[in-house]
Amino acid sequence: MTDKLELDLEAWRDRLPAPTFRVTRLGGTEPPFSGALLAETRRGRYLCACCGAQLFPSTAKFESHCGWPSFWHEAAQGAIRRLEDTSHGMLRTEVRCARCDAHLGHVFPDGPPPTGERYCINSLALSFDADD
Ligand SMILES: [Zn+2]
């Protein structure tokens, strides 16, 4: 894994578009079915919108009908950090970029085989690097 990228909140505010800052640095959630990458079907790599780390391959994306881009596995072991999230009276598992600690979304145990996991990710937390 590449070196960690640590910046303070004001530095992130300066470098990110406001909607991306709200989601990734303040733990926000974009409205369902609003994300630019929700319908993306090209082959390529999904990168962290903050630091460019590779998070998900396009081959891991699937249509979950939940309103956010969904993936059943991460790009590489250790690309993503998991944290227990007890906000909103629920027990969920938050997922963050392991390199820069950006909030990405949550992972749920109702995905397709073989992992059985569904990473439910804000489109605003991702950028897409298409093959050719
Ligand atoms: Zn990152």
CSV table of N, CA and C and ligand atoms in Angstrom, one decimal:
chain,number,residue,atom,x,y,z
A,1,MET,N,0.9,-1.2,0.0
A,1,MET,CA,0.0,0.0,0.0
A,1,MET,C,0.9,1.2,0.0
A,2,THR,N,0.4,2.3,-0.7
A,2,THR,CA,1.2,3.5,-0.7
A,2,THR,C,1.2,4.2,0.6
A,3,ASP,N,2.0,5.2,0.7
A,3,ASP,CA,2.1,6.0,2.0
A,3,ASP,C,0.8,6.7,2.3
A,4,LYS,N,0.5,6.8,3.6
A,4,LYS,CA,-0.7,7.5,4.0
A,4,LYS,C,-0.6,9.0,3.6
A,5,LEU,N,-1.7,9.6,3.3
A,5,LEU,CA,-1.8,11.0,3.0
A,5,LEU,C,-2.6,11.7,4.1
A,6,GLU,N,-2.0,12.5,4.9
A,6,GLU,CA,-2.7,13.2,6.0
A,6,GLU,C,-2.7,14.7,5.8
A,7,LEU,N,-3.9,15.3,5.6
A,7,LEU,CA,-4.0,16.7,5.5
A,7,LEU,C,-5.0,17.2,6.6
A,8,ASP,N,-4.9,18.4,7.0
A,8,ASP,CA,-6.0,18.9,7.9
A,8,ASP,C,-7.2,19.3,7.2
A,9,LEU,N,-8.3,19.4,7.9
A,9,LEU,CA,-9.6,19.6,7.3
A,9,LEU,C,-9.6,20.9,6.4
A,10,GLU,N,-8.9,21.9,6.8
A,10,GLU,CA,-8.9,23.1,6.0
A,10,GLU,C,-8.2,22.9,4.6
A,11,ALA,N,-7.1,22.1,4.7
A,11,ALA,CA,-6.4,21.8,3.5
A,11,ALA,C,-7.3,21.0,2.5
A,12,TRP,N,-8.0,20.1,3.1
A,12,TRP,CA,-9.0,19.3,2.2
A,12,TRP,C,-10.0,20.2,1.6
A,13,ARG,N,-10.5,21.2,2.5
A,13,ARG,CA,-11.6,22.1,2.0
A,13,ARG,C,-11.1,22.9,0.8
A,14,ASP,N,-9.8,23.3,0.8
A,14,ASP,CA,-9.2,24.1,-0.2
A,14,ASP,C,-9.1,23.2,-1.5
A,15,ARG,N,-8.8,22.0,-1.4
A,15,ARG,CA,-8.5,21.2,-2.6
A,15,ARG,C,-9.6,20.4,-3.2
A,16,LEU,N,-10.8,20.3,-2.5
A,16,LEU,CA,-11.9,19.5,-3.0
A,16,LEU,C,-13.1,20.3,-3.4
A,17,PRO,N,-13.8,19.9,-4.4
A,17,PRO,CA,-15.1,20.6,-4.7
A,17,PRO,C,-16.0,20.4,-3.4
A,18,ALA,N,-16.9,21.4,-3.1
A,18,ALA,CA,-17.7,21.4,-1.9
A,18,ALA,C,-18.5,20.1,-1.7
A,19,PRO,N,-19.2,19.6,-2.7
A,19,PRO,CA,-19.9,18.4,-2.5
A,19,PRO,C,-19.1,17.2,-2.1
A,20,THR,N,-17.9,17.1,-2.7
A,20,THR,CA,-17.0,16.0,-2.4
A,20,THR,C,-16.4,16.1,-1.0
A,21,PHE,N,-16.1,17.4,-0.6
A,21,PHE,CA,-15.6,17.7,0.7
A,21,PHE,C,-16.6,17.2,1.8
A,22,ARG,N,-17.9,17.6,1.5
A,22,ARG,CA,-19.0,17.3,2.5
A,22,ARG,C,-19.1,15.8,2.7
A,23,VAL,N,-19.0,15.0,1.6
A,23,VAL,CA,-19.2,13.5,1.8
A,23,VAL,C,-17.9,12.9,2.4
A,24,THR,N,-16.8,13.2,1.8
A,24,THR,CA,-15.6,12.5,2.2
A,24,THR,C,-14.9,12.9,3.5
A,25,ARG,N,-15.0,14.2,3.8
A,25,ARG,CA,-14.3,14.7,5.0
A,25,ARG,C,-15.3,15.0,6.1
A,26,LEU,N,-16.6,15.1,5.9
A,26,LEU,CA,-17.5,15.4,6.9
A,26,LEU,C,-18.5,14.2,7.1
A,27,GLY,N,-18.3,13.1,6.4
A,27,GLY,CA,-19.1,11.9,6.6
A,27,GLY,C,-20.5,12.1,6.0
A,28,GLY,N,-20.7,12.9,5.0
A,28,GLY,CA,-22.0,13.1,4.4
A,28,GLY,C,-22.4,11.9,3.5
A,29,THR,N,-23.7,12.0,3.1
A,29,THR,CA,-24.2,11.0,2.2
A,29,THR,C,-24.9,11.7,1.0
A,30,GLU,N,-24.6,11.4,-0.2
A,30,GLU,CA,-25.2,12.0,-1.3
A,30,GLU,C,-26.6,11.4,-1.5
A,31,PRO,N,-27.6,12.1,-2.0
A,31,PRO,CA,-28.9,11.6,-2.2
A,31,PRO,C,-28.9,10.3,-3.1
A,32,PRO,N,-29.7,9.3,-2.8
A,32,PRO,CA,-29.7,8.1,-3.6
A,32,PRO,C,-30.1,8.5,-5.1
A,33,PHE,N,-29.6,7.7,-6.0
A,33,PHE,CA,-29.8,7.8,-7.5
A,33,PHE,C,-29.4,9.2,-8.0
A,34,SER,N,-28.4,9.9,-7.3
A,34,SER,CA,-27.9,11.1,-7.8
A,34,SER,C,-26.5,11.0,-8.3
A,35,GLY,N,-25.8,10.0,-8.1
A,35,GLY,CA,-24.4,9.9,-8.3
A,35,GLY,C,-24.1,9.8,-9.8
A,36,ALA,N,-23.0,10.5,-10.2
A,36,ALA,CA,-22.6,10.5,-11.6
A,36,ALA,C,-22.1,9.1,-12.1
A,37,LEU,N,-21.6,8.3,-11.1
A,37,LEU,CA,-21.0,7.0,-11.5
A,37,LEU,C,-21.9,5.9,-11.2
A,38,LEU,N,-23.2,6.2,-10.8
A,38,LEU,CA,-24.1,5.1,-10.6
A,38,LEU,C,-24.3,4.2,-11.8
A,39,ALA,N,-24.5,4.8,-13.0
A,39,ALA,CA,-24.8,4.1,-14.2
A,39,ALA,C,-23.5,3.8,-15.0
A,40,GLU,N,-22.4,4.1,-14.4
A,40,GLU,CA,-21.1,3.8,-15.2
A,40,GLU,C,-20.9,2.3,-15.4
A,41,THR,N,-20.7,1.9,-16.6
A,41,THR,CA,-20.5,0.5,-16.9
A,41,THR,C,-19.2,0.2,-17.7
A,42,ARG,N,-18.4,1.3,-18.0
A,42,ARG,CA,-17.2,1.0,-18.7
A,42,ARG,C,-16.2,0.3,-17.8
A,43,ARG,N,-15.2,-0.4,-18.5
A,43,ARG,CA,-14.1,-1.0,-17.7
A,43,ARG,C,-13.1,0.0,-17.3
A,44,GLY,N,-12.6,-0.2,-16.1
A,44,GLY,CA,-11.6,0.7,-15.6
A,44,GLY,C,-11.5,0.6,-14.1
A,45,ARG,N,-11.0,1.7,-13.5
A,45,ARG,CA,-10.7,1.6,-12.0
A,45,ARG,C,-11.4,2.8,-11.3
A,46,TYR,N,-12.0,2.5,-10.2
A,46,TYR,CA,-12.6,3.5,-9.3
A,46,TYR,C,-11.5,3.9,-8.3
A,47,LEU,N,-11.3,5.2,-8.3
A,47,LEU,CA,-10.2,5.8,-7.4
A,47,LEU,C,-10.8,6.6,-6.3
A,48,CYS,N,-10.1,6.8,-5.3
A,48,CYS,CA,-10.5,7.8,-4.2
A,48,CYS,C,-10.5,9.2,-4.8
A,49,ALA,N,-11.6,9.9,-4.6
A,49,ALA,CA,-11.8,11.3,-5.1
A,49,ALA,C,-10.8,12.2,-4.4
A,50,CYS,N,-10.3,11.8,-3.3
A,50,CYS,CA,-9.4,12.7,-2.5
A,50,CYS,C,-8.0,12.5,-2.9
A,51,CYS,N,-7.5,11.2,-2.9
A,51,CYS,CA,-6.1,11.0,-3.0
A,51,CYS,C,-5.7,10.1,-4.2
A,52,GLY,N,-6.7,9.6,-5.0
A,52,GLY,CA,-6.4,8.9,-6.2
A,52,GLY,C,-6.0,7.4,-5.9
A,53,ALA,N,-6.1,6.9,-4.7
A,53,ALA,CA,-5.8,5.5,-4.4
A,53,ALA,C,-6.8,4.6,-5.2
A,54,GLN,N,-6.4,3.5,-5.7
A,54,GLN,CA,-7.3,2.6,-6.3
A,54,GLN,C,-8.1,1.9,-5.3
A,55,LEU,N,-9.5,2.0,-5.4
A,55,LEU,CA,-10.4,1.4,-4.4
A,55,LEU,C,-11.1,0.2,-4.9
A,56,PHE,N,-11.7,0.3,-6.1
A,56,PHE,CA,-12.5,-0.8,-6.7
A,56,PHE,C,-12.2,-1.0,-8.1
A,57,PRO,N,-12.1,-2.2,-8.6
A,57,PRO,CA,-12.1,-2.5,-10.1
A,57,PRO,C,-13.5,-2.4,-10.6
A,58,SER,N,-13.6,-2.1,-11.9
A,58,SER,CA,-15.0,-2.0,-12.5
A,58,SER,C,-15.6,-3.4,-12.5
A,59,THR,N,-14.8,-4.5,-12.5
A,59,THR,CA,-15.4,-5.8,-12.5
A,59,THR,C,-16.0,-6.2,-11.2
A,60,ALA,N,-15.8,-5.4,-10.1
A,60,ALA,CA,-16.5,-5.6,-8.9
A,60,ALA,C,-17.8,-4.9,-8.7
A,61,LYS,N,-18.1,-4.0,-9.7
A,61,LYS,CA,-19.4,-3.2,-9.6
A,61,LYS,C,-20.6,-4.1,-10.0
A,62,PHE,N,-21.7,-3.9,-9.3
A,62,PHE,CA,-22.9,-4.6,-9.7
A,62,PHE,C,-24.1,-3.7,-9.4
A,63,GLU,N,-25.2,-4.0,-10.0
A,63,GLU,CA,-26.4,-3.2,-9.8
A,63,GLU,C,-27.2,-3.7,-8.6
A,64,SER,N,-27.2,-2.9,-7.5
A,64,SER,CA,-27.9,-3.4,-6.3
A,64,SER,C,-29.2,-2.7,-6.1
A,65,HIS,N,-29.5,-1.7,-7.0
A,65,HIS,CA,-30.8,-1.0,-6.9
A,65,HIS,C,-31.0,-0.2,-5.6
A,66,CYS,N,-29.9,0.0,-4.9
A,66,CYS,CA,-30.0,0.8,-3.6
A,66,CYS,C,-29.8,2.3,-3.9
A,67,GLY,N,-29.3,2.7,-5.1
A,67,GLY,CA,-29.2,4.1,-5.4
A,67,GLY,C,-27.8,4.7,-5.3
A,68,TRP,N,-26.9,3.8,-4.9
A,68,TRP,CA,-25.5,4.2,-4.8
A,68,TRP,C,-24.6,3.2,-5.5
A,69,PRO,N,-23.5,3.6,-6.1
A,69,PRO,CA,-22.6,2.6,-6.7
A,69,PRO,C,-22.3,1.5,-5.7
A,70,SER,N,-22.4,0.3,-6.2
A,70,SER,CA,-22.2,-0.9,-5.3
A,70,SER,C,-21.1,-1.8,-5.9
A,71,PHE,N,-20.3,-2.3,-5.0
A,71,PHE,CA,-19.2,-3.2,-5.4
A,71,PHE,C,-19.2,-4.4,-4.4
A,72,TRP,N,-18.7,-5.6,-4.9
A,72,TRP,CA,-18.7,-6.7,-4.1
A,72,TRP,C,-17.3,-7.1,-3.6
A,73,HIS,N,-16.2,-6.4,-4.1
A,73,HIS,CA,-14.9,-6.5,-3.4
A,73,HIS,C,-14.1,-5.3,-3.7
A,74,GLU,N,-13.1,-5.1,-2.9
A,74,GLU,CA,-12.2,-3.9,-3.0
A,74,GLU,C,-11.1,-4.3,-4.0
A,75,ALA,N,-10.3,-3.2,-4.4
A,75,ALA,CA,-9.3,-3.4,-5.5
A,75,ALA,C,-8.2,-4.3,-5.0
A,76,ALA,N,-7.8,-4.1,-3.7
A,76,ALA,CA,-6.7,-4.9,-3.2
A,76,ALA,C,-6.9,-4.9,-1.7
A,77,GLN,N,-6.4,-6.0,-1.1
A,77,GLN,CA,-6.5,-6.2,0.4
A,77,GLN,C,-5.8,-5.0,1.0
A,78,GLY,N,-6.5,-4.3,1.9
A,78,GLY,CA,-6.0,-3.2,2.6
A,78,GLY,C,-6.2,-1.8,2.0
A,79,ALA,N,-6.9,-1.8,0.8
A,79,ALA,CA,-7.2,-0.5,0.2
A,79,ALA,C,-8.2,0.3,1.0
A,80,ILE,N,-9.0,-0.5,1.8
A,80,ILE,CA,-10.2,0.1,2.5
A,80,ILE,C,-10.1,-0.2,3.9
A,81,ARG,N,-10.4,0.8,4.8
A,81,ARG,CA,-10.4,0.6,6.2
A,81,ARG,C,-11.9,0.5,6.7
A,82,ARG,N,-12.1,-0.3,7.7
A,82,ARG,CA,-13.5,-0.5,8.2
A,82,ARG,C,-13.6,0.0,9.6
A,83,LEU,N,-14.7,0.7,9.9
A,83,LEU,CA,-14.9,1.2,11.2
A,83,LEU,C,-16.4,0.9,11.7
A,84,GLU,N,-16.6,0.6,12.9
A,84,GLU,CA,-17.9,0.5,13.4
A,84,GLU,C,-18.6,1.8,13.5
A,85,ASP,N,-19.8,1.9,13.0
A,85,ASP,CA,-20.6,3.2,12.9
A,85,ASP,C,-21.9,2.9,13.6
A,86,THR,N,-22.1,3.6,14.8
A,86,THR,CA,-23.3,3.4,15.5
A,86,THR,C,-24.3,4.6,15.4
A,87,SER,N,-24.0,5.5,14.4
A,87,SER,CA,-24.9,6.7,14.3
A,87,SER,C,-26.3,6.3,13.8
A,88,HIS,N,-27.2,7.2,14.0
A,88,HIS,CA,-28.6,7.0,13.5
A,88,HIS,C,-29.3,5.8,14.1
A,89,GLY,N,-28.8,5.3,15.3
A,89,GLY,CA,-29.4,4.2,16.0
A,89,GLY,C,-29.2,2.9,15.3
A,90,MET,N,-28.2,2.8,14.4
A,90,MET,CA,-28.0,1.5,13.7
A,90,MET,C,-26.5,1.1,14.0
A,91,LEU,N,-26.3,-0.2,13.8
A,91,LEU,CA,-24.9,-0.7,13.8
A,91,LEU,C,-24.5,-1.0,12.4
A,92,ARG,N,-23.6,-0.2,11.9
A,92,ARG,CA,-23.2,-0.4,10.5
A,92,ARG,C,-21.7,-0.4,10.4
A,93,THR,N,-21.1,-0.8,9.3
A,93,THR,CA,-19.7,-0.8,9.1
A,93,THR,C,-19.4,0.3,8.1
A,94,GLU,N,-18.8,1.4,8.6
A,94,GLU,CA,-18.3,2.5,7.7
A,94,GLU,C,-17.1,2.0,7.0
A,95,VAL,N,-16.9,2.4,5.7
A,95,VAL,CA,-15.7,2.2,5.0
A,95,VAL,C,-15.0,3.5,4.6
A,96,ARG,N,-13.7,3.5,4.8
A,96,ARG,CA,-12.9,4.7,4.4
A,96,ARG,C,-11.7,4.3,3.6
A,97,CYS,N,-11.2,5.3,2.8
A,97,CYS,CA,-10.0,5.1,2.1
A,97,CYS,C,-8.8,4.8,3.1
A,98,ALA,N,-8.1,3.7,2.9
A,98,ALA,CA,-7.0,3.4,3.9
A,98,ALA,C,-5.9,4.4,3.7
A,99,ARG,N,-5.7,5.1,2.6
A,99,ARG,CA,-4.6,6.0,2.4
A,99,ARG,C,-4.9,7.3,3.0
A,100,CYS,N,-6.1,7.9,2.8
A,100,CYS,CA,-6.3,9.3,3.2
A,100,CYS,C,-7.4,9.4,4.2
A,101,ASP,N,-8.1,8.3,4.5
A,101,ASP,CA,-9.1,8.3,5.5
A,101,ASP,C,-10.4,9.0,5.1
A,102,ALA,N,-10.6,9.1,3.8
A,102,ALA,CA,-11.8,9.7,3.2
A,102,ALA,C,-13.0,8.7,3.6
A,103,HIS,N,-14.1,9.3,4.0
A,103,HIS,CA,-15.4,8.5,4.2
A,103,HIS,C,-15.9,8.2,2.8
A,104,LEU,N,-16.1,6.9,2.6
A,104,LEU,CA,-16.6,6.4,1.3
A,104,LEU,C,-18.1,6.0,1.3
A,105,GLY,N,-18.5,5.3,2.4
A,105,GLY,CA,-19.8,4.8,2.5
A,105,GLY,C,-19.8,3.7,3.5
A,106,HIS,N,-20.6,2.6,3.3
A,106,HIS,CA,-20.7,1.5,4.2
A,106,HIS,C,-20.6,0.2,3.5
A,107,VAL,N,-20.3,-0.9,4.2
A,107,VAL,CA,-20.3,-2.2,3.7
A,107,VAL,C,-21.4,-3.0,4.4
A,108,PHE,N,-22.2,-3.8,3.7
A,108,PHE,CA,-23.3,-4.6,4.2
A,108,PHE,C,-23.1,-6.0,3.8
A,109,PRO,N,-23.6,-6.9,4.7
A,109,PRO,CA,-23.4,-8.4,4.4
A,109,PRO,C,-24.5,-9.0,3.5
A,110,ASP,N,-25.0,-8.2,2.5
A,110,ASP,CA,-26.1,-8.7,1.7
A,110,ASP,C,-25.7,-8.7,0.2
A,111,GLY,N,-24.4,-8.8,-0.1
A,111,GLY,CA,-23.9,-8.7,-1.5
A,111,GLY,C,-23.9,-10.1,-2.1
A,112,PRO,N,-23.5,-10.1,-3.4
A,112,PRO,CA,-23.5,-11.3,-4.1
A,112,PRO,C,-22.3,-12.2,-3.8
A,113,PRO,N,-22.4,-13.5,-4.1
A,113,PRO,CA,-21.2,-14.4,-3.9
A,113,PRO,C,-20.1,-13.9,-4.8
A,114,PRO,N,-18.8,-14.2,-4.6
A,114,PRO,CA,-18.4,-15.1,-3.5
A,114,PRO,C,-18.2,-14.4,-2.1
A,115,THR,N,-18.1,-13.0,-2.1
A,115,THR,CA,-17.8,-12.3,-0.9
A,115,THR,C,-19.0,-12.2,0.0
A,116,GLY,N,-20.2,-12.1,-0.6
A,116,GLY,CA,-21.4,-11.8,0.1
A,116,GLY,C,-21.5,-10.4,0.7
A,117,GLU,N,-20.6,-9.5,0.2
A,117,GLU,CA,-20.6,-8.2,0.7
A,117,GLU,C,-21.0,-7.2,-0.4
A,118,ARG,N,-21.6,-6.1,0.1
A,118,ARG,CA,-22.0,-5.0,-0.7
A,118,ARG,C,-21.4,-3.7,-0.2
A,119,TYR,N,-20.4,-3.2,-0.9
A,119,TYR,CA,-19.9,-1.9,-0.6
A,119,TYR,C,-20.8,-0.9,-1.2
A,120,CYS,N,-21.4,-0.1,-0.4
A,120,CYS,CA,-22.4,0.9,-0.9
A,120,CYS,C,-21.7,2.3,-0.8
A,121,ILE,N,-21.3,2.8,-1.9
A,121,ILE,CA,-20.3,3.9,-1.9
A,121,ILE,C,-20.9,5.2,-2.6
A,122,ASN,N,-20.6,6.3,-1.9
A,122,ASN,CA,-21.0,7.6,-2.5
A,122,ASN,C,-20.2,7.8,-3.8
A,123,SER,N,-21.0,8.1,-4.9
A,123,SER,CA,-20.3,8.5,-6.2
A,123,SER,C,-19.4,9.6,-6.0
A,124,LEU,N,-19.7,10.6,-5.1
A,124,LEU,CA,-18.9,11.8,-4.9
A,124,LEU,C,-17.5,11.4,-4.3
A,125,ALA,N,-17.4,10.3,-3.7
A,125,ALA,CA,-16.2,9.9,-3.0
A,125,ALA,C,-15.2,9.2,-4.0
A,126,LEU,N,-15.7,9.0,-5.3
A,126,LEU,CA,-15.0,8.2,-6.3
A,126,LEU,C,-14.7,9.1,-7.5
A,127,SER,N,-13.6,8.8,-8.1
A,127,SER,CA,-13.4,9.2,-9.5
A,127,SER,C,-13.1,8.0,-10.3
A,128,PHE,N,-13.4,8.1,-11.6
A,128,PHE,CA,-13.3,6.9,-12.5
A,128,PHE,C,-12.2,7.1,-13.5
A,129,ASP,N,-11.4,6.1,-13.7
A,129,ASP,CA,-10.3,6.0,-14.6
A,129,ASP,C,-10.6,4.9,-15.6
A,130,ALA,N,-11.2,5.3,-16.8
A,130,ALA,CA,-11.6,4.3,-17.8
A,130,ALA,C,-10.4,3.7,-18.5
A,131,ASP,N,-10.5,2.4,-18.8
A,131,ASP,CA,-9.5,1.8,-19.7
A,131,ASP,C,-9.6,2.5,-21.1
A,132,ASP,N,-8.4,2.7,-21.7
A,132,ASP,CA,-8.3,3.4,-23.0
A,132,ASP,C,-9.2,4.6,-23.2
B,1,ZN,ZN,-8.0,8.4,-0.4
